[in-house]
Amino acid sequence: MNPMVSEAVDLQSPDDIALADKMNAGRQQIVTELKKIIVGQDDVITQVLNTLFVGGNSLIVGAPGLAKTLLIHTMARVLDLKFSRIQFTPDLMPSDITGTDLVQEDSTTGRRQMVFAPGPIFANIVLADEINRTPPKTQSALLEAMQEHRVTVQGKTYQLAEPFYVFATQNPIELEGTYPLPEAQLDRFMFHIIIEHPPYDEELGVVRTTTAIQNPELERPISGDDLVSFQRLVRRVPVAEPVMRHALDIVRATRSKNNPDAKDYIQKWVAFGASVRAAQYLVLGGKARALTSGRYHVSFDDIRALAHPVLRHRIITNFHAQSEGVTTDAIVDRLLESVPLPRSGM
């Protein structure tokens, strides 16, 4: 689903309200099922679910052993969606992701012909594990799939089944032998989700759970078709003009180039700011957050709550920020303090 397309329709009909109620109930049921295997990580689960309801893709960053792969695989099981895990390595080729044409002989005629063999990208949920361990040429094999939900091989285009999501993981500790993701690739991820080590009690729960016999029965509260319907519903949630302006104001404030109103800290620390896609995802994520909170409109709080996961990978810091240890999260904190709410009546 293209994030460039949106429609402003008020949710008034009984069918819309029933679908919104089903989405909210489905979210609660999914969380219940995930908790049978995943301990804690409530904020991470919320951001992953928002990704599903919007129809986007997300980058998950965390140290080894924090259940990044387990979370996404379990999510696919709960939703009964086709899951594919691609382990990114330096020798991985684009055709290893998209698939390729193979020469096959027809057993009846004896004639040889080219037959397309689909790659692991042909799934509903694709886990790009340690995506930064493969060169940019191979990373770029995901671009068309993430944006257009299709792949092109040898000049022929193949449509991917809906719903379709890419969740990529990165290990922030090991940098040797890795390749930074190009900005164009990063910009196609709706969220940059950070998984931290859990608190003591939750970590104890992880140890207790994973060292015992595990064979939980997972129920499947919603289907892939339901997710597609939820994605359409999310786009129809109305957004007041001041709220939409606030999302755009936050994004525009990240830019210093050709911006005479740029704050001093932006000029000092930021080489490149966020693109318009950041504003789109702030609004879309705000719509999903509103619906799953039982509201049919987007608030300023919805926008501001998503600023960190939407912006942290879209703000490119310069040498001054890196030398001073200033992170993009710290810059987003300053943005939320300095960008005022629009005046009423705007």
mmCIF file of C-alpha atoms in Angstrom:
data_model
loop_
_atom_site.group_PDB
_atom_site.id
_atom_site.type_symbol
_atom_site.label_atom_id
_atom_site.label_comp_id
_atom_site.label_asym_id
_atom_site.label_seq_id
_atom_site.Cartn_x
_atom_site.Cartn_y
_atom_site.Cartn_z
ATOM 1 C CA MET A 1 0.000 0.000 0.000
ATOM 2 C CA ASN A 2 1.493 3.293 -1.093
ATOM 3 C CA PRO A 3 2.093 5.760 1.777
ATOM 4 C CA MET A 4 1.699 8.627 -0.688
ATOM 5 C CA VAL A 5 -2.055 7.971 -0.970
ATOM 6 C CA SER A 6 -4.503 9.101 1.683
ATOM 7 C CA GLU A 7 -8.186 9.877 1.923
ATOM 8 C CA ALA A 8 -9.986 12.112 4.381
ATOM 9 C CA VAL A 9 -13.225 10.388 5.330
ATOM 10 C CA ASP A 10 -14.984 10.616 8.667
ATOM 11 C CA LEU A 11 -15.657 7.273 10.354
ATOM 12 C CA GLN A 12 -19.404 7.435 10.874
ATOM 13 C CA SER A 13 -20.990 4.310 9.417
ATOM 14 C CA PRO A 14 -21.802 1.306 11.645
ATOM 15 C CA ASP A 15 -19.579 -0.845 9.421
ATOM 16 C CA ASP A 16 -16.591 1.438 9.990
ATOM 17 C CA ILE A 17 -17.156 1.513 13.735
ATOM 18 C CA ALA A 18 -17.546 -2.270 13.846
ATOM 19 C CA LEU A 19 -14.299 -2.695 11.908
ATOM 20 C CA ALA A 20 -12.515 -0.280 14.261
ATOM 21 C CA ASP A 21 -13.799 -2.265 17.241
ATOM 22 C CA LYS A 22 -12.604 -5.486 15.604
ATOM 23 C CA MET A 23 -9.171 -3.941 15.019
ATOM 24 C CA ASN A 24 -8.876 -2.827 18.637
ATOM 25 C CA ALA A 25 -10.052 -6.191 19.957
ATOM 26 C CA GLY A 26 -7.738 -7.994 17.534
ATOM 27 C CA ARG A 27 -4.796 -5.968 18.789
ATOM 28 C CA GLN A 28 -5.501 -6.984 22.373
ATOM 29 C CA GLN A 29 -5.830 -10.635 21.365
ATOM 30 C CA ILE A 30 -2.548 -10.542 19.417
ATOM 31 C CA VAL A 31 -0.756 -9.104 22.444
ATOM 32 C CA THR A 32 -2.246 -11.846 24.630
ATOM 33 C CA GLU A 33 -0.983 -14.548 22.265
ATOM 34 C CA LEU A 34 2.475 -12.966 21.963
ATOM 35 C CA LYS A 35 2.797 -12.834 25.744
ATOM 36 C CA LYS A 36 2.633 -16.618 25.804
ATOM 37 C CA ILE A 37 6.157 -16.569 24.355
ATOM 38 C CA ILE A 38 7.513 -13.010 24.554
ATOM 39 C CA VAL A 39 8.248 -11.593 28.022
ATOM 40 C CA GLY A 40 7.937 -7.820 28.410
ATOM 41 C CA GLN A 41 8.944 -5.519 25.499
ATOM 42 C CA ASP A 42 5.528 -3.794 25.551
ATOM 43 C CA ASP A 43 6.688 -0.671 23.687
ATOM 44 C CA VAL A 44 8.398 -2.767 21.003
ATOM 45 C CA ILE A 45 5.268 -4.876 20.491
ATOM 46 C CA THR A 46 3.158 -1.720 20.205
ATOM 47 C CA GLN A 47 5.418 -0.295 17.488
ATOM 48 C CA VAL A 48 5.467 -3.590 15.582
ATOM 49 C CA LEU A 49 1.658 -3.732 15.685
ATOM 50 C CA ASN A 50 1.401 -0.132 14.473
ATOM 51 C CA THR A 51 3.653 -1.140 11.570
ATOM 52 C CA LEU A 52 1.241 -3.958 10.701
ATOM 53 C CA PHE A 53 -1.862 -1.783 10.903
ATOM 54 C CA VAL A 54 -0.333 0.948 8.715
ATOM 55 C CA GLY A 55 1.152 -1.487 6.204
ATOM 56 C CA GLY A 56 4.734 -0.289 6.575
ATOM 57 C CA ASN A 57 8.132 -1.826 7.249
ATOM 58 C CA SER A 58 10.327 -1.434 10.321
ATOM 59 C CA LEU A 59 13.975 -1.714 11.332
ATOM 60 C CA ILE A 60 14.579 -3.388 14.699
ATOM 61 C CA VAL A 61 17.917 -2.710 16.398
ATOM 62 C CA GLY A 62 19.116 -4.508 19.503
ATOM 63 C CA ALA A 63 21.910 -6.605 20.969
ATOM 64 C CA PRO A 64 21.938 -10.375 20.384
ATOM 65 C CA GLY A 65 19.593 -12.444 22.513
ATOM 66 C CA LEU A 66 16.799 -9.885 22.858
ATOM 67 C CA ALA A 67 14.227 -11.931 20.890
ATOM 68 C CA LYS A 68 14.139 -9.789 17.735
ATOM 69 C CA THR A 69 13.766 -12.807 15.464
ATOM 70 C CA LEU A 70 11.510 -14.654 17.905
ATOM 71 C CA LEU A 71 9.119 -11.701 18.122
ATOM 72 C CA ILE A 72 8.600 -11.405 14.371
ATOM 73 C CA HIS A 73 8.373 -15.162 13.839
ATOM 74 C CA THR A 74 5.833 -15.478 16.648
ATOM 75 C CA MET A 75 3.854 -12.574 15.179
ATOM 76 C CA ALA A 76 3.656 -14.398 11.848
ATOM 77 C CA ARG A 77 2.483 -17.570 13.625
ATOM 78 C CA VAL A 78 -0.224 -15.704 15.542
ATOM 79 C CA LEU A 79 -1.467 -14.072 12.334
ATOM 80 C CA ASP A 80 -1.105 -17.329 10.363
ATOM 81 C CA LEU A 81 0.875 -15.508 7.679
ATOM 82 C CA LYS A 82 3.607 -16.938 5.456
ATOM 83 C CA PHE A 83 6.937 -16.139 7.094
ATOM 84 C CA SER A 84 10.361 -16.000 5.481
ATOM 85 C CA ARG A 85 13.699 -15.368 7.178
ATOM 86 C CA ILE A 86 16.659 -14.189 5.102
ATOM 87 C CA GLN A 87 20.044 -14.284 6.794
ATOM 88 C CA PHE A 88 22.022 -11.428 5.258
ATOM 89 C CA THR A 89 25.688 -12.274 4.690
ATOM 90 C CA PRO A 90 28.481 -10.658 2.626
ATOM 91 C CA ASP A 91 28.088 -13.233 -0.176
ATOM 92 C CA LEU A 92 24.296 -12.921 -0.485
ATOM 93 C CA MET A 93 23.206 -11.940 -3.996
ATOM 94 C CA PRO A 94 20.077 -9.976 -5.036
ATOM 95 C CA SER A 95 18.738 -13.064 -6.824
ATOM 96 C CA ASP A 96 18.966 -14.958 -3.521
ATOM 97 C CA ILE A 97 16.256 -12.601 -2.271
ATOM 98 C CA THR A 98 14.028 -11.965 -5.270
ATOM 99 C CA GLY A 99 14.393 -15.287 -7.072
ATOM 100 C CA THR A 100 15.682 -15.955 -10.565
ATOM 101 C CA ASP A 101 14.862 -17.543 -13.911
ATOM 102 C CA LEU A 102 15.972 -21.162 -14.272
ATOM 103 C CA VAL A 103 16.213 -23.311 -17.379
ATOM 104 C CA GLN A 104 13.883 -26.278 -17.098
ATOM 105 C CA GLU A 105 13.076 -29.036 -19.531
ATOM 106 C CA ASP A 106 9.455 -29.907 -20.259
ATOM 107 C CA SER A 107 9.157 -33.648 -19.612
ATOM 108 C CA THR A 108 6.452 -34.069 -22.261
ATOM 109 C CA THR A 109 7.914 -32.062 -25.149
ATOM 110 C CA GLY A 110 11.606 -32.117 -24.277
ATOM 111 C CA ARG A 111 11.781 -28.379 -24.907
ATOM 112 C CA ARG A 112 13.725 -26.162 -22.563
ATOM 113 C CA GLN A 113 12.234 -22.970 -21.223
ATOM 114 C CA MET A 114 12.920 -20.313 -18.630
ATOM 115 C CA VAL A 115 10.880 -20.718 -15.458
ATOM 116 C CA PHE A 116 10.849 -18.198 -12.616
ATOM 117 C CA ALA A 117 11.792 -19.640 -9.230
ATOM 118 C CA PRO A 118 10.476 -17.246 -6.528
ATOM 119 C CA GLY A 119 12.884 -16.210 -3.798
ATOM 120 C CA PRO A 120 12.172 -15.829 -0.060
ATOM 121 C CA ILE A 121 10.806 -12.315 -0.618
ATOM 122 C CA PHE A 122 7.580 -14.022 -1.719
ATOM 123 C CA ALA A 123 6.056 -14.197 1.753
ATOM 124 C CA ASN A 124 3.736 -12.071 3.882
ATOM 125 C CA ILE A 125 6.254 -11.265 6.615
ATOM 126 C CA VAL A 126 9.914 -11.161 5.585
ATOM 127 C CA LEU A 127 12.590 -10.977 8.267
ATOM 128 C CA ALA A 128 15.797 -9.465 6.875
ATOM 129 C CA ASP A 129 18.115 -10.665 9.619
ATOM 130 C CA GLU A 130 21.265 -8.549 10.161
ATOM 131 C CA ILE A 131 20.539 -6.565 7.021
ATOM 132 C CA ASN A 132 23.721 -4.498 7.407
ATOM 133 C CA ARG A 133 25.968 -7.540 6.860
ATOM 134 C CA THR A 134 25.427 -7.533 3.102
ATOM 135 C CA PRO A 135 26.628 -4.938 0.551
ATOM 136 C CA PRO A 136 24.302 -2.121 -0.584
ATOM 137 C CA LYS A 137 23.747 -3.812 -3.952
ATOM 138 C CA THR A 138 22.032 -6.717 -2.223
ATOM 139 C CA GLN A 139 20.285 -4.491 0.320
ATOM 140 C CA SER A 140 18.750 -2.586 -2.572
ATOM 141 C CA ALA A 141 17.003 -5.758 -3.748
ATOM 142 C CA LEU A 142 14.443 -4.995 -1.045
ATOM 143 C CA LEU A 143 13.690 -1.435 -2.163
ATOM 144 C CA GLU A 144 11.073 -2.165 -4.811
ATOM 145 C CA ALA A 145 9.420 -4.800 -2.642
ATOM 146 C CA MET A 146 9.207 -2.462 0.359
ATOM 147 C CA GLN A 147 7.793 0.461 -1.610
ATOM 148 C CA GLU A 148 5.721 -1.108 -4.397
ATOM 149 C CA HIS A 149 5.073 -4.636 -3.054
ATOM 150 C CA ARG A 150 6.479 -6.158 -6.211
ATOM 151 C CA VAL A 151 9.806 -7.311 -7.626
ATOM 152 C CA THR A 152 11.275 -7.090 -11.095
ATOM 153 C CA VAL A 153 13.502 -9.890 -12.358
ATOM 154 C CA GLN A 154 14.981 -9.944 -15.874
ATOM 155 C CA GLY A 155 12.591 -7.157 -16.896
ATOM 156 C CA LYS A 156 9.461 -8.977 -15.720
ATOM 157 C CA THR A 157 7.454 -7.744 -12.736
ATOM 158 C CA TYR A 158 5.924 -10.051 -10.149
ATOM 159 C CA GLN A 159 3.357 -8.823 -7.619
ATOM 160 C CA LEU A 160 3.752 -9.835 -3.986
ATOM 161 C CA ALA A 161 0.814 -11.199 -2.008
ATOM 162 C CA GLU A 162 -0.923 -8.907 0.489
ATOM 163 C CA PRO A 163 -0.389 -8.174 3.255
ATOM 164 C CA PHE A 164 3.357 -7.725 2.859
ATOM 165 C CA TYR A 165 5.866 -6.503 5.441
ATOM 166 C CA VAL A 166 9.631 -6.330 5.795
ATOM 167 C CA PHE A 167 11.134 -6.335 9.271
ATOM 168 C CA ALA A 168 14.901 -5.898 9.253
ATOM 169 C CA THR A 169 17.209 -6.417 12.222
ATOM 170 C CA GLN A 170 20.595 -4.970 13.100
ATOM 171 C CA ASN A 171 23.092 -5.648 15.850
ATOM 172 C CA PRO A 172 24.440 -2.296 17.140
ATOM 173 C CA ILE A 173 27.480 -3.846 18.827
ATOM 174 C CA GLU A 174 29.456 -5.473 16.009
ATOM 175 C CA LEU A 175 30.466 -2.984 13.301
ATOM 176 C CA GLU A 176 33.308 -4.912 11.661
ATOM 177 C CA GLY A 177 32.215 -6.483 8.383
ATOM 178 C CA THR A 178 29.008 -4.463 8.165
ATOM 179 C CA TYR A 179 27.710 -2.053 5.532
ATOM 180 C CA PRO A 180 25.702 1.027 6.591
ATOM 181 C CA LEU A 181 22.257 1.106 5.068
ATOM 182 C CA PRO A 182 21.911 3.783 2.355
ATOM 183 C CA GLU A 183 19.688 6.725 3.321
ATOM 184 C CA ALA A 184 17.198 5.789 0.587
ATOM 185 C CA GLN A 185 16.832 2.359 2.168
ATOM 186 C CA LEU A 186 16.507 3.716 5.707
ATOM 187 C CA ASP A 187 13.836 6.181 4.623
ATOM 188 C CA ARG A 188 11.570 3.327 3.564
ATOM 189 C CA PHE A 189 11.392 1.970 7.089
ATOM 190 C CA MET A 190 8.449 3.443 8.931
ATOM 191 C CA PHE A 191 9.961 2.918 12.380
ATOM 192 C CA HIS A 192 13.437 2.449 13.790
ATOM 193 C CA ILE A 193 12.580 0.299 16.805
ATOM 194 C CA ILE A 194 15.145 -0.110 19.578
ATOM 195 C CA ILE A 195 15.067 -3.186 21.824
ATOM 196 C CA GLU A 196 16.821 -2.651 25.144
ATOM 197 C CA HIS A 197 17.758 -5.183 27.813
ATOM 198 C CA PRO A 198 14.646 -5.723 29.958
ATOM 199 C CA PRO A 199 14.332 -4.863 33.654
ATOM 200 C CA TYR A 200 15.490 -7.452 36.195
ATOM 201 C CA ASP A 201 12.073 -9.057 36.808
ATOM 202 C CA GLU A 202 11.358 -9.383 33.079
ATOM 203 C CA GLU A 203 14.814 -10.807 32.389
ATOM 204 C CA LEU A 204 14.258 -13.331 35.173
ATOM 205 C CA GLY A 205 10.970 -14.235 33.492
ATOM 206 C CA VAL A 206 12.812 -14.779 30.197
ATOM 207 C CA VAL A 207 15.288 -17.140 31.853
ATOM 208 C CA ARG A 208 12.523 -19.010 33.664
ATOM 209 C CA THR A 209 10.362 -19.378 30.552
ATOM 210 C CA THR A 210 13.061 -20.331 28.068
ATOM 211 C CA THR A 211 14.667 -22.966 30.305
ATOM 212 C CA ALA A 212 11.389 -24.862 30.786
ATOM 213 C CA ILE A 213 9.362 -26.915 28.335
ATOM 214 C CA GLN A 214 7.639 -24.562 25.883
ATOM 215 C CA ASN A 215 4.814 -25.641 23.625
ATOM 216 C CA PRO A 216 2.065 -23.038 23.929
ATOM 217 C CA GLU A 217 -1.034 -23.265 21.790
ATOM 218 C CA LEU A 218 -1.329 -20.039 19.811
ATOM 219 C CA GLU A 219 -4.754 -18.851 18.732
ATOM 220 C CA ARG A 220 -5.157 -16.818 15.549
ATOM 221 C CA PRO A 221 -7.495 -13.918 16.326
ATOM 222 C CA ILE A 222 -7.315 -12.133 12.959
ATOM 223 C CA SER A 223 -6.332 -13.017 9.399
ATOM 224 C CA GLY A 224 -4.230 -11.440 6.682
ATOM 225 C CA ASP A 225 -7.394 -10.190 4.992
ATOM 226 C CA ASP A 226 -8.363 -8.492 8.259
ATOM 227 C CA LEU A 227 -5.001 -6.697 8.294
ATOM 228 C CA VAL A 228 -5.572 -5.390 4.770
ATOM 229 C CA SER A 229 -8.995 -4.095 5.857
ATOM 230 C CA PHE A 230 -7.450 -2.456 8.931
ATOM 231 C CA GLN A 231 -4.831 -0.734 6.763
ATOM 232 C CA ARG A 232 -7.579 0.790 4.618
ATOM 233 C CA LEU A 233 -9.513 1.859 7.688
ATOM 234 C CA VAL A 234 -6.445 3.531 9.229
ATOM 235 C CA ARG A 235 -6.065 5.735 6.173
ATOM 236 C CA ARG A 236 -9.636 6.948 6.549
ATOM 237 C CA VAL A 237 -9.171 8.287 10.068
ATOM 238 C CA PRO A 238 -9.615 12.082 9.926
ATOM 239 C CA VAL A 239 -6.753 14.376 10.924
ATOM 240 C CA ALA A 240 -7.425 17.983 11.898
ATOM 241 C CA GLU A 241 -5.432 20.581 9.996
ATOM 242 C CA PRO A 242 -3.484 21.802 13.082
ATOM 243 C CA VAL A 243 -2.429 18.225 13.907
ATOM 244 C CA MET A 244 -1.204 17.612 10.371
ATOM 245 C CA ARG A 245 0.627 20.939 10.403
ATOM 246 C CA HIS A 246 2.315 19.988 13.653
ATOM 247 C CA ALA A 247 3.607 16.733 12.146
ATOM 248 C CA LEU A 248 5.026 18.658 9.204
ATOM 249 C CA ASP A 249 6.471 21.390 11.456
ATOM 250 C CA ILE A 250 8.421 18.788 13.434
ATOM 251 C CA VAL A 251 9.813 17.219 10.257
ATOM 252 C CA ARG A 252 10.719 20.535 8.609
ATOM 253 C CA ALA A 253 12.470 21.635 11.813
ATOM 254 C CA THR A 254 15.016 18.806 11.334
ATOM 255 C CA ARG A 255 16.410 20.492 8.211
ATOM 256 C CA SER A 256 19.116 23.121 8.218
ATOM 257 C CA LYS A 257 19.773 23.428 4.484
ATOM 258 C CA ASN A 258 17.813 26.295 2.870
ATOM 259 C CA ASN A 259 15.966 26.784 6.147
ATOM 260 C CA PRO A 260 16.549 30.274 7.567
ATOM 261 C CA ASP A 261 14.416 29.395 10.618
ATOM 262 C CA ALA A 262 16.527 26.365 11.586
ATOM 263 C CA LYS A 263 17.320 26.183 15.280
ATOM 264 C CA ASP A 264 20.933 26.656 16.350
ATOM 265 C CA TYR A 265 21.301 23.047 17.493
ATOM 266 C CA ILE A 266 20.017 21.792 14.133
ATOM 267 C CA GLN A 267 22.581 23.901 12.259
ATOM 268 C CA LYS A 268 25.301 22.704 14.625
ATOM 269 C CA TRP A 269 24.561 18.962 14.721
ATOM 270 C CA VAL A 270 22.465 17.919 11.688
ATOM 271 C CA ALA A 271 23.905 17.299 8.228
ATOM 272 C CA PHE A 272 20.619 16.215 6.630
ATOM 273 C CA GLY A 273 17.094 16.304 8.002
ATOM 274 C CA ALA A 274 14.094 14.079 7.464
ATOM 275 C CA SER A 275 12.177 13.776 4.204
ATOM 276 C CA VAL A 276 8.457 14.264 3.653
ATOM 277 C CA ARG A 277 8.031 10.509 4.140
ATOM 278 C CA ALA A 278 8.673 11.136 7.845
ATOM 279 C CA ALA A 279 5.633 13.422 8.033
ATOM 280 C CA GLN A 280 3.549 10.844 6.190
ATOM 281 C CA TYR A 281 4.502 8.129 8.661
ATOM 282 C CA LEU A 282 3.934 10.406 11.651
ATOM 283 C CA VAL A 283 0.384 10.968 10.428
ATOM 284 C CA LEU A 284 -0.268 7.351 9.426
ATOM 285 C CA GLY A 285 1.213 6.044 12.666
ATOM 286 C CA GLY A 286 -0.857 8.586 14.568
ATOM 287 C CA LYS A 287 -3.991 7.285 12.859
ATOM 288 C CA ALA A 288 -3.203 3.697 13.860
ATOM 289 C CA ARG A 289 -2.359 4.779 17.414
ATOM 290 C CA ALA A 290 -5.653 6.664 17.684
ATOM 291 C CA LEU A 291 -7.754 3.735 16.469
ATOM 292 C CA THR A 292 -6.065 1.245 18.766
ATOM 293 C CA SER A 293 -6.727 3.669 21.634
ATOM 294 C CA GLY A 294 -10.434 3.683 20.838
ATOM 295 C CA ARG A 295 -10.443 7.131 19.221
ATOM 296 C CA TYR A 296 -11.556 8.150 15.731
ATOM 297 C CA HIS A 297 -9.334 11.218 15.423
ATOM 298 C CA VAL A 298 -5.602 11.917 15.707
ATOM 299 C CA SER A 299 -4.295 14.071 18.553
ATOM 300 C CA PHE A 300 -1.092 16.061 18.996
ATOM 301 C CA ASP A 301 0.006 13.430 21.526
ATOM 302 C CA ASP A 302 -0.294 10.696 18.870
ATOM 303 C CA ILE A 303 2.119 12.592 16.631
ATOM 304 C CA ARG A 304 4.608 13.427 19.361
ATOM 305 C CA ALA A 305 4.593 9.880 20.783
ATOM 306 C CA LEU A 306 5.878 8.561 17.441
ATOM 307 C CA ALA A 307 8.533 11.208 16.816
ATOM 308 C CA HIS A 308 11.467 9.130 18.079
ATOM 309 C CA PRO A 309 10.884 5.869 16.129
ATOM 310 C CA VAL A 310 9.948 7.800 12.970
ATOM 311 C CA LEU A 311 12.797 10.337 13.032
ATOM 312 C CA ARG A 312 15.783 8.674 14.709
ATOM 313 C CA HIS A 313 16.951 6.959 11.490
ATOM 314 C CA ARG A 314 16.082 9.879 9.211
ATOM 315 C CA ILE A 315 18.199 12.536 10.907
ATOM 316 C CA ILE A 316 21.802 12.349 9.697
ATOM 317 C CA THR A 317 24.173 13.883 12.237
ATOM 318 C CA ASN A 318 27.467 15.569 11.346
ATOM 319 C CA PHE A 319 30.955 15.345 12.827
ATOM 320 C CA HIS A 320 30.199 17.885 15.570
ATOM 321 C CA ALA A 321 27.313 15.788 16.916
ATOM 322 C CA GLN A 322 29.311 12.581 16.721
ATOM 323 C CA SER A 323 32.338 14.107 18.466
ATOM 324 C CA GLU A 324 30.123 15.488 21.238
ATOM 325 C CA GLY A 325 28.205 12.234 21.639
ATOM 326 C CA VAL A 326 24.881 13.783 20.591
ATOM 327 C CA THR A 327 22.408 11.134 19.432
ATOM 328 C CA THR A 328 19.467 11.549 17.112
ATOM 329 C CA ASP A 329 17.154 10.714 20.037
ATOM 330 C CA ALA A 330 18.602 13.672 21.940
ATOM 331 C CA ILE A 331 17.958 15.884 18.903
ATOM 332 C CA VAL A 332 14.353 14.672 18.702
ATOM 333 C CA ASP A 333 13.979 15.515 22.408
ATOM 334 C CA ARG A 334 15.093 19.083 21.643
ATOM 335 C CA LEU A 335 12.721 19.244 18.681
ATOM 336 C CA LEU A 336 9.716 18.268 20.795
ATOM 337 C CA GLU A 337 10.682 20.975 23.297
ATOM 338 C CA SER A 338 11.227 23.698 20.722
ATOM 339 C CA VAL A 339 8.544 23.094 18.072
ATOM 340 C CA PRO A 340 5.386 24.764 19.363
ATOM 341 C CA LEU A 341 1.865 23.444 18.943
ATOM 342 C CA PRO A 342 -0.093 25.306 16.256
ATOM 343 C CA ARG A 343 -2.350 28.053 17.539
ATOM 344 C CA SER A 344 -6.052 27.209 17.591
ATOM 345 C CA GLY A 345 -7.831 28.280 14.446
ATOM 346 C CA MET A 346 -4.869 27.590 12.143
#
